[in-house]
Amino acid sequence: MDPILVIKNSDAGSLEEETLELALAILREHASVEVQTTSNPGELDGALTRAGSRRIVVAGGDGSLHAVVAALHRRNDLHEAVLGLLPLGTGNDFARGNDIPLDVEKAARVIIDGEVRRMDVLLDEVGQVVVNNVHAGAGAQASRRGARWKSRLGKVGVGKVNLGRLGYPIGAALASVRPPFVRLRVEVDGELVCDWDRPVLMVAVGNGSHVGAGTVLNPDAEADDGRVDVVVSLATGPLARVGYVLGLMRGRHTEREDVLHLRGSSVSVSGESFWCSADGEIYGPERSRTWHVEPAAYAMMMPRG
């Protein structure tokens, strides 16, 4: 098979290094493999410059995959790239939503024996990429608070279990105490679905289904169908919030009357200041953002159907 360039983050811990070696041993049975460690956008760009025609394998989580896809997009190299993923992050939500094994040895075999599929991305009006999911409101607040706990707990491990994945649930619990209700105007494909006259708990725009290390926020989202799934929660009252969280835990939150669930090709959100969490990267405050689907933007090795 084609030579492989594995890109990993320099912040990887010793446990991740040991796990990665198991996957590399499998890849090296079938291809020439080089491992490139990067710690900043400049080093990542340099690694991609040297990649040539090699298959690019991301060893990391959602943030690492986002960084590589975004860098390839900026270089105008994304459409021709063929990517693979060894899920070494704490959340691995892209892998979860696309049936990529969380066991890196099995994920390595997907890179060898899987099928190439074209995957969508979301782009906003300033050219920022979303690979998996972007959300605003309480979800983004949970991510902001959870990031601190993820960093603290990520240093604690029991065997193969990294406690960093508890960061998002802890952040969600903290955010639920004083949820950041915002008045937003939401449009899907140019049609108004929510206006400023009603406060919003959260808006989730999903190219993928999972967030926060396994929470199924956009249950019907698929990263290769040319569409984006939108969930708008209007559950702002105390009891409504509890009901929404319980529904979310059971995967039935989209059945609630105070939750809007739509599909389209573009989504616009505007109104009061809001924060965004895109593939785990937090930015804001914003007053307006629009995302649209770029179908079949890149190729990826995926499990055979």
C-alpha positions as a LaTeX table, in Angstrom:
\begin{tabular}{lrrr}
\hline
Residue & $x$ (\AA) & $y$ (\AA) & $z$ (\AA) \\
\hline
Met1 & 0.00 & 0.00 & 0.00 \\
Asp2 & 1.00 & 3.67 & $-0.22$ \\
Pro3 & 3.59 & 4.98 & 2.26 \\
Ile4 & 2.09 & 6.45 & 5.43 \\
Leu5 & 2.86 & 9.65 & 7.35 \\
Val6 & 1.59 & 9.47 & 10.94 \\
Ile7 & 1.09 & 12.86 & 12.59 \\
Lys8 & 0.87 & 12.98 & 16.36 \\
Asn9 & 0.74 & 15.75 & 18.94 \\
Ser10 & 3.82 & 16.40 & 21.05 \\
Asp11 & 1.60 & 16.55 & 24.16 \\
Ala12 & 0.89 & 12.82 & 24.00 \\
Gly13 & 1.56 & 11.07 & 27.29 \\
Ser14 & 3.57 & 7.91 & 27.87 \\
Leu15 & 0.45 & 5.71 & 27.84 \\
Glu16 & $-0.59$ & 7.10 & 24.47 \\
Glu17 & 2.93 & 6.52 & 23.14 \\
Glu18 & 2.78 & 2.87 & 24.21 \\
Thr19 & $-0.64$ & 2.46 & 22.63 \\
Leu20 & 0.49 & 4.12 & 19.41 \\
Glu21 & 3.41 & 1.70 & 19.12 \\
Leu22 & 0.95 & $-1.19$ & 18.97 \\
Ala23 & $-0.79$ & 0.40 & 15.99 \\
Leu24 & 2.48 & 1.34 & 14.28 \\
Ala25 & 3.66 & $-2.27$ & 14.43 \\
Ile26 & 0.58 & $-3.31$ & 12.44 \\
Leu27 & 0.95 & $-0.51$ & 9.89 \\
Arg28 & 4.64 & $-1.29$ & 9.37 \\
Glu29 & 3.77 & $-4.83$ & 8.33 \\
His30 & 2.12 & $-3.39$ & 5.22 \\
Ala31 & 3.71 & $-0.04$ & 4.41 \\
Ser32 & 6.62 & 2.32 & 4.96 \\
Val33 & 5.69 & 4.47 & 7.97 \\
Glu34 & 7.15 & 7.77 & 9.19 \\
Val35 & 6.00 & 9.39 & 12.44 \\
Gln36 & 6.06 & 13.18 & 12.65 \\
Thr37 & 5.50 & 14.93 & 15.98 \\
Thr38 & 4.04 & 18.45 & 15.86 \\
Ser39 & 3.43 & 21.00 & 18.60 \\
Asn40 & 2.13 & 24.06 & 16.72 \\
Pro41 & 0.51 & 25.07 & 13.39 \\
Gly42 & 3.89 & 25.87 & 11.83 \\
Glu43 & 5.27 & 22.40 & 12.52 \\
Leu44 & 2.04 & 20.82 & 11.28 \\
Asp45 & 2.22 & 22.81 & 8.05 \\
Gly46 & 5.82 & 21.73 & 7.57 \\
Ala47 & 4.88 & 18.08 & 8.07 \\
Leu48 & 2.09 & 18.36 & 5.51 \\
Thr49 & 4.46 & 20.01 & 3.04 \\
Arg50 & 6.73 & 16.98 & 3.30 \\
Ala51 & 3.85 & 14.50 & 3.10 \\
Gly52 & 3.80 & 14.44 & $-0.69$ \\
Ser53 & 1.53 & 11.65 & $-1.94$ \\
Arg54 & 1.69 & 9.66 & 1.29 \\
Arg55 & $-1.44$ & 8.67 & 3.14 \\
Ile56 & $-1.84$ & 10.88 & 6.23 \\
Val57 & $-2.79$ & 9.17 & 9.47 \\
Val58 & $-3.84$ & 11.30 & 12.45 \\
Ala59 & $-2.85$ & 9.80 & 15.79 \\
Gly60 & $-5.02$ & 11.72 & 18.25 \\
Gly61 & $-8.53$ & 12.85 & 19.03 \\
Asp62 & $-11.07$ & 15.23 & 17.56 \\
Gly63 & $-8.86$ & 18.28 & 18.05 \\
Ser64 & $-5.95$ & 16.65 & 16.22 \\
Leu65 & $-8.16$ & 15.57 & 13.33 \\
His66 & $-9.66$ & 19.07 & 13.17 \\
Ala67 & $-6.18$ & 20.64 & 13.07 \\
Val68 & $-5.03$ & 18.44 & 10.17 \\
Val69 & $-8.22$ & 18.88 & 8.12 \\
Ala70 & $-8.18$ & 22.65 & 8.70 \\
Ala71 & $-4.51$ & 22.90 & 7.70 \\
Leu72 & $-5.08$ & 20.89 & 4.53 \\
His73 & $-8.05$ & 23.11 & 3.70 \\
Arg74 & $-5.95$ & 26.27 & 4.11 \\
Arg75 & $-3.33$ & 24.76 & 1.80 \\
Asn76 & $-5.98$ & 23.82 & $-0.82$ \\
Asp77 & $-4.80$ & 20.22 & $-0.45$ \\
Leu78 & $-7.83$ & 18.79 & 1.36 \\
His79 & $-9.74$ & 17.43 & $-1.65$ \\
Glu80 & $-6.83$ & 15.25 & $-2.77$ \\
Ala81 & $-5.91$ & 13.98 & 0.71 \\
Val82 & $-6.61$ & 10.45 & 1.96 \\
Leu83 & $-6.70$ & 10.36 & 5.76 \\
Gly84 & $-6.74$ & 7.68 & 8.41 \\
Leu85 & $-7.42$ & 7.96 & 12.15 \\
Leu86 & $-5.89$ & 6.28 & 15.17 \\
Pro87 & $-8.18$ & 7.52 & 17.99 \\
Leu88 & $-5.92$ & 8.47 & 20.88 \\
Gly89 & $-7.95$ & 11.40 & 22.27 \\
Thr90 & $-10.05$ & 11.58 & 25.40 \\
Gly91 & $-13.35$ & 12.03 & 23.56 \\
Asn92 & $-12.88$ & 10.50 & 20.09 \\
Asp93 & $-16.36$ & 11.61 & 19.06 \\
Phe94 & $-15.65$ & 11.53 & 15.31 \\
Ala95 & $-14.50$ & 7.93 & 15.65 \\
Arg96 & $-17.54$ & 7.00 & 17.75 \\
Gly97 & $-19.97$ & 8.51 & 15.26 \\
Asn98 & $-18.36$ & 6.83 & 12.26 \\
Asp99 & $-17.79$ & 3.33 & 13.68 \\
Ile100 & $-14.00$ & 3.66 & 13.69 \\
Pro101 & $-12.80$ & 1.27 & 16.42 \\
Leu102 & $-11.55$ & 2.96 & 19.58 \\
Asp103 & $-9.04$ & 0.13 & 19.94 \\
Val104 & $-6.08$ & 1.55 & 17.99 \\
Glu105 & $-4.91$ & $-1.87$ & 16.78 \\
Lys106 & $-8.31$ & $-2.46$ & 15.20 \\
Ala107 & $-8.28$ & 1.13 & 13.88 \\
Ala108 & $-4.90$ & 0.42 & 12.27 \\
Arg109 & $-6.45$ & $-2.52$ & 10.43 \\
Val110 & $-9.17$ & $-0.20$ & 9.12 \\
Ile111 & $-6.42$ & 1.97 & 7.63 \\
Ile112 & $-5.03$ & $-1.14$ & 5.92 \\
Asp113 & $-8.21$ & $-3.02$ & 4.95 \\
Gly114 & $-10.96$ & $-0.39$ & 5.07 \\
Glu115 & $-12.66$ & 1.45 & 2.24 \\
Val116 & $-12.07$ & 4.99 & 1.04 \\
Arg117 & $-15.09$ & 7.21 & 1.58 \\
Arg118 & $-15.61$ & 10.87 & 0.76 \\
Met119 & $-16.48$ & 12.91 & 3.88 \\
Asp120 & $-18.20$ & 16.28 & 4.27 \\
Val121 & $-17.01$ & 19.27 & 6.28 \\
Leu122 & $-18.75$ & 22.43 & 7.46 \\
Leu123 & $-17.32$ & 25.83 & 6.59 \\
Asp124 & $-18.28$ & 29.19 & 8.09 \\
Glu125 & $-18.14$ & 32.61 & 6.46 \\
Val126 & $-14.55$ & 33.21 & 7.56 \\
Gly127 & $-13.30$ & 29.87 & 6.25 \\
Gln128 & $-13.08$ & 27.99 & 9.55 \\
Val129 & $-13.64$ & 24.25 & 9.26 \\
Val130 & $-15.87$ & 22.01 & 11.36 \\
Val131 & $-15.22$ & 18.29 & 10.97 \\
Asn132 & $-17.67$ & 16.86 & 13.49 \\
Asn133 & $-19.94$ & 19.25 & 15.41 \\
Val134 & $-20.30$ & 22.89 & 16.45 \\
His135 & $-22.64$ & 24.09 & 19.16 \\
Ala136 & $-23.54$ & 27.33 & 20.93 \\
Gly137 & $-25.21$ & 28.14 & 24.24 \\
Ala138 & $-25.17$ & 25.70 & 27.16 \\
Gly139 & $-23.17$ & 23.11 & 25.20 \\
Ala140 & $-20.37$ & 25.56 & 24.49 \\
Gln141 & $-20.44$ & 26.72 & 28.11 \\
Ala142 & $-20.10$ & 23.08 & 29.19 \\
Ser143 & $-17.12$ & 22.71 & 26.87 \\
Arg144 & $-15.49$ & 25.88 & 28.23 \\
Arg145 & $-15.81$ & 24.70 & 31.82 \\
Gly146 & $-15.12$ & 21.08 & 30.95 \\
Ala147 & $-11.85$ & 21.96 & 29.20 \\
Arg148 & $-10.34$ & 22.92 & 32.56 \\
Trp149 & $-11.36$ & 19.61 & 34.10 \\
Lys150 & $-10.28$ & 17.68 & 31.02 \\
Ser151 & $-6.80$ & 19.17 & 31.38 \\
Arg152 & $-6.64$ & 18.38 & 35.10 \\
Leu153 & $-8.07$ & 14.86 & 34.88 \\
Gly154 & $-6.21$ & 14.04 & 31.67 \\
Lys155 & $-3.10$ & 13.63 & 33.80 \\
Val156 & $-4.81$ & 10.86 & 35.76 \\
Gly157 & $-5.12$ & 7.38 & 34.32 \\
Val158 & $-6.11$ & 3.97 & 35.59 \\
Gly159 & $-4.80$ & 1.34 & 33.20 \\
Lys160 & $-6.10$ & 2.26 & 29.76 \\
Val161 & $-8.78$ & 4.54 & 31.21 \\
Asn162 & $-8.01$ & 8.26 & 31.02 \\
Leu163 & $-10.15$ & 10.32 & 33.38 \\
Gly164 & $-9.94$ & 13.33 & 31.07 \\
Arg165 & $-13.09$ & 12.13 & 29.33 \\
Leu166 & $-15.04$ & 13.10 & 32.49 \\
Gly167 & $-14.30$ & 16.76 & 31.73 \\
Tyr168 & $-17.36$ & 17.36 & 29.53 \\
Pro169 & $-19.91$ & 15.73 & 31.92 \\
Ile170 & $-18.47$ & 17.80 & 34.78 \\
Gly171 & $-18.65$ & 20.93 & 32.62 \\
Ala172 & $-22.23$ & 20.12 & 31.64 \\
Ala173 & $-23.22$ & 19.75 & 35.28 \\
Leu174 & $-21.60$ & 23.07 & 36.16 \\
Ala175 & $-23.22$ & 24.80 & 33.18 \\
Ser176 & $-26.66$ & 23.49 & 34.14 \\
Val177 & $-26.53$ & 25.39 & 37.45 \\
Arg178 & $-26.46$ & 28.75 & 35.67 \\
Pro179 & $-27.17$ & 27.97 & 32.00 \\
Pro180 & $-26.38$ & 30.79 & 29.54 \\
Phe181 & $-29.78$ & 31.44 & 27.95 \\
Val182 & $-29.40$ & 33.55 & 24.82 \\
Arg183 & $-31.87$ & 35.08 & 22.39 \\
Leu184 & $-30.92$ & 33.90 & 18.94 \\
Arg185 & $-32.29$ & 33.93 & 15.43 \\
Val186 & $-31.74$ & 30.56 & 13.75 \\
Glu187 & $-32.26$ & 29.97 & 10.03 \\
Val188 & $-31.87$ & 26.68 & 8.15 \\
Asp189 & $-31.54$ & 26.98 & 4.37 \\
Gly190 & $-32.78$ & 30.57 & 4.64 \\
Glu191 & $-35.98$ & 29.65 & 6.52 \\
Leu192 & $-36.57$ & 31.07 & 10.01 \\
Val193 & $-36.95$ & 28.33 & 12.63 \\
Cys194 & $-36.34$ & 30.34 & 15.81 \\
Asp195 & $-36.46$ & 34.09 & 16.49 \\
Trp196 & $-35.19$ & 36.47 & 19.17 \\
Asp197 & $-38.48$ & 36.50 & 21.09 \\
Arg198 & $-37.73$ & 33.17 & 22.79 \\
Pro199 & $-34.56$ & 32.33 & 24.76 \\
Val200 & $-32.51$ & 29.36 & 23.59 \\
Leu201 & $-30.70$ & 26.82 & 25.77 \\
Met202 & $-28.44$ & 25.61 & 22.98 \\
Val203 & $-28.01$ & 25.20 & 19.22 \\
Ala204 & $-26.10$ & 22.20 & 17.85 \\
Val205 & $-25.01$ & 22.02 & 14.21 \\
Gly206 & $-23.89$ & 18.48 & 13.49 \\
Asn207 & $-21.86$ & 16.99 & 10.69 \\
Gly208 & $-21.35$ & 14.12 & 13.17 \\
Ser209 & $-23.58$ & 12.69 & 15.88 \\
His210 & $-21.42$ & 12.57 & 19.03 \\
Val211 & $-19.94$ & 15.23 & 21.33 \\
Gly212 & $-18.42$ & 15.27 & 24.80 \\
Ala213 & $-16.90$ & 11.76 & 24.74 \\
Gly214 & $-19.98$ & 9.90 & 23.63 \\
Thr215 & $-23.08$ & 12.09 & 24.07 \\
Val216 & $-25.34$ & 11.61 & 21.04 \\
Leu217 & $-26.36$ & 15.22 & 20.46 \\
Asn218 & $-27.31$ & 15.06 & 16.76 \\
Pro219 & $-28.56$ & 11.47 & 16.52 \\
Asp220 & $-29.23$ & 11.36 & 12.78 \\
Ala221 & $-26.13$ & 13.21 & 11.62 \\
Glu222 & $-23.86$ & 11.44 & 9.13 \\
Ala223 & $-20.57$ & 12.88 & 7.95 \\
Asp224 & $-20.97$ & 11.79 & 4.34 \\
Asp225 & $-24.60$ & 12.55 & 3.41 \\
Gly226 & $-24.19$ & 16.13 & 2.17 \\
Arg227 & $-26.50$ & 17.47 & 4.89 \\
Val228 & $-26.18$ & 19.05 & 8.32 \\
Asp229 & $-28.37$ & 18.19 & 11.31 \\
Val230 & $-29.57$ & 21.00 & 13.58 \\
Val231 & $-30.89$ & 20.65 & 17.13 \\
Val232 & $-32.30$ & 23.74 & 18.89 \\
Ser233 & $-33.25$ & 23.31 & 22.54 \\
Leu234 & $-35.80$ & 25.77 & 23.93 \\
Ala235 & $-35.88$ & 23.98 & 27.30 \\
Thr236 & $-35.04$ & 26.94 & 29.53 \\
Gly237 & $-37.27$ & 26.33 & 32.57 \\
Pro238 & $-35.89$ & 24.37 & 35.56 \\
Leu239 & $-38.07$ & 21.29 & 34.99 \\
Ala240 & $-37.70$ & 21.53 & 31.23 \\
Arg241 & $-33.91$ & 21.54 & 31.58 \\
Val242 & $-34.02$ & 18.40 & 33.71 \\
Gly243 & $-36.28$ & 16.75 & 31.16 \\
Tyr244 & $-34.00$ & 17.76 & 28.33 \\
Val245 & $-30.92$ & 16.34 & 30.08 \\
Leu246 & $-32.73$ & 13.08 & 30.85 \\
Gly247 & $-33.86$ & 12.86 & 27.24 \\
Leu248 & $-30.32$ & 13.55 & 26.09 \\
Met249 & $-28.98$ & 10.77 & 28.29 \\
Arg250 & $-31.54$ & 8.36 & 26.79 \\
Gly251 & $-31.01$ & 9.57 & 23.24 \\
Arg252 & $-34.63$ & 10.79 & 22.99 \\
His253 & $-34.22$ & 14.55 & 23.45 \\
Thr254 & $-35.25$ & 15.27 & 19.84 \\
Glu255 & $-38.72$ & 13.86 & 20.61 \\
Arg256 & $-39.47$ & 16.72 & 23.02 \\
Glu257 & $-41.86$ & 19.51 & 22.02 \\
Asp258 & $-39.37$ & 22.15 & 23.16 \\
Val259 & $-36.62$ & 20.77 & 20.90 \\
Leu260 & $-36.45$ & 21.57 & 17.20 \\
His261 & $-34.74$ & 19.00 & 14.95 \\
Leu262 & $-34.06$ & 19.91 & 11.33 \\
Arg263 & $-31.79$ & 19.08 & 8.40 \\
Gly264 & $-30.40$ & 21.29 & 5.67 \\
Ser265 & $-27.31$ & 22.45 & 3.86 \\
Ser266 & $-26.70$ & 25.79 & 5.64 \\
Val267 & $-27.37$ & 27.21 & 9.11 \\
Ser268 & $-27.22$ & 30.81 & 10.32 \\
Val269 & $-27.20$ & 31.85 & 13.99 \\
Ser270 & $-27.30$ & 35.49 & 15.12 \\
Gly271 & $-28.41$ & 37.60 & 18.07 \\
Glu272 & $-27.02$ & 38.11 & 21.56 \\
Ser273 & $-23.36$ & 37.31 & 22.19 \\
Phe274 & $-22.71$ & 33.58 & 22.23 \\
Trp275 & $-19.72$ & 31.25 & 22.47 \\
Cys276 & $-19.08$ & 28.36 & 20.08 \\
Ser277 & $-17.42$ & 25.00 & 20.57 \\
Ala278 & $-16.31$ & 23.51 & 17.23 \\
Asp279 & $-14.69$ & 20.06 & 17.40 \\
Gly280 & $-13.80$ & 20.90 & 20.98 \\
Glu281 & $-12.15$ & 24.21 & 20.04 \\
Ile282 & $-13.83$ & 27.13 & 21.84 \\
Tyr283 & $-14.10$ & 30.60 & 20.34 \\
Gly284 & $-16.18$ & 33.74 & 20.79 \\
Pro285 & $-18.02$ & 35.70 & 21.85 \\
Glu286 & $-19.83$ & 35.93 & 18.51 \\
Arg287 & $-22.88$ & 37.83 & 17.29 \\
Ser288 & $-23.37$ & 35.97 & 14.02 \\
Arg289 & $-22.14$ & 32.77 & 12.38 \\
Thr290 & $-23.20$ & 30.85 & 9.27 \\
Trp291 & $-22.11$ & 27.31 & 8.40 \\
His292 & $-22.63$ & 25.47 & 5.14 \\
Val293 & $-21.87$ & 21.92 & 4.03 \\
Glu294 & $-18.99$ & 21.20 & 1.67 \\
Pro295 & $-19.94$ & 17.72 & 0.40 \\
Ala296 & $-17.26$ & 15.09 & $-0.26$ \\
Ala297 & $-14.52$ & 17.50 & 0.83 \\
Tyr298 & $-11.89$ & 14.85 & 1.58 \\
Ala299 & $-11.32$ & 11.09 & 1.57 \\
Met300 & $-10.90$ & 8.90 & 4.63 \\
Met301 & $-10.24$ & 5.25 & 5.35 \\
Met302 & $-13.40$ & 3.91 & 6.99 \\
Pro303 & $-14.67$ & 0.49 & 8.11 \\
Arg304 & $-16.24$ & $-1.52$ & 5.31 \\
Gly305 & $-20.01$ & $-1.46$ & 5.45 \\
\hline
\end{tabular}
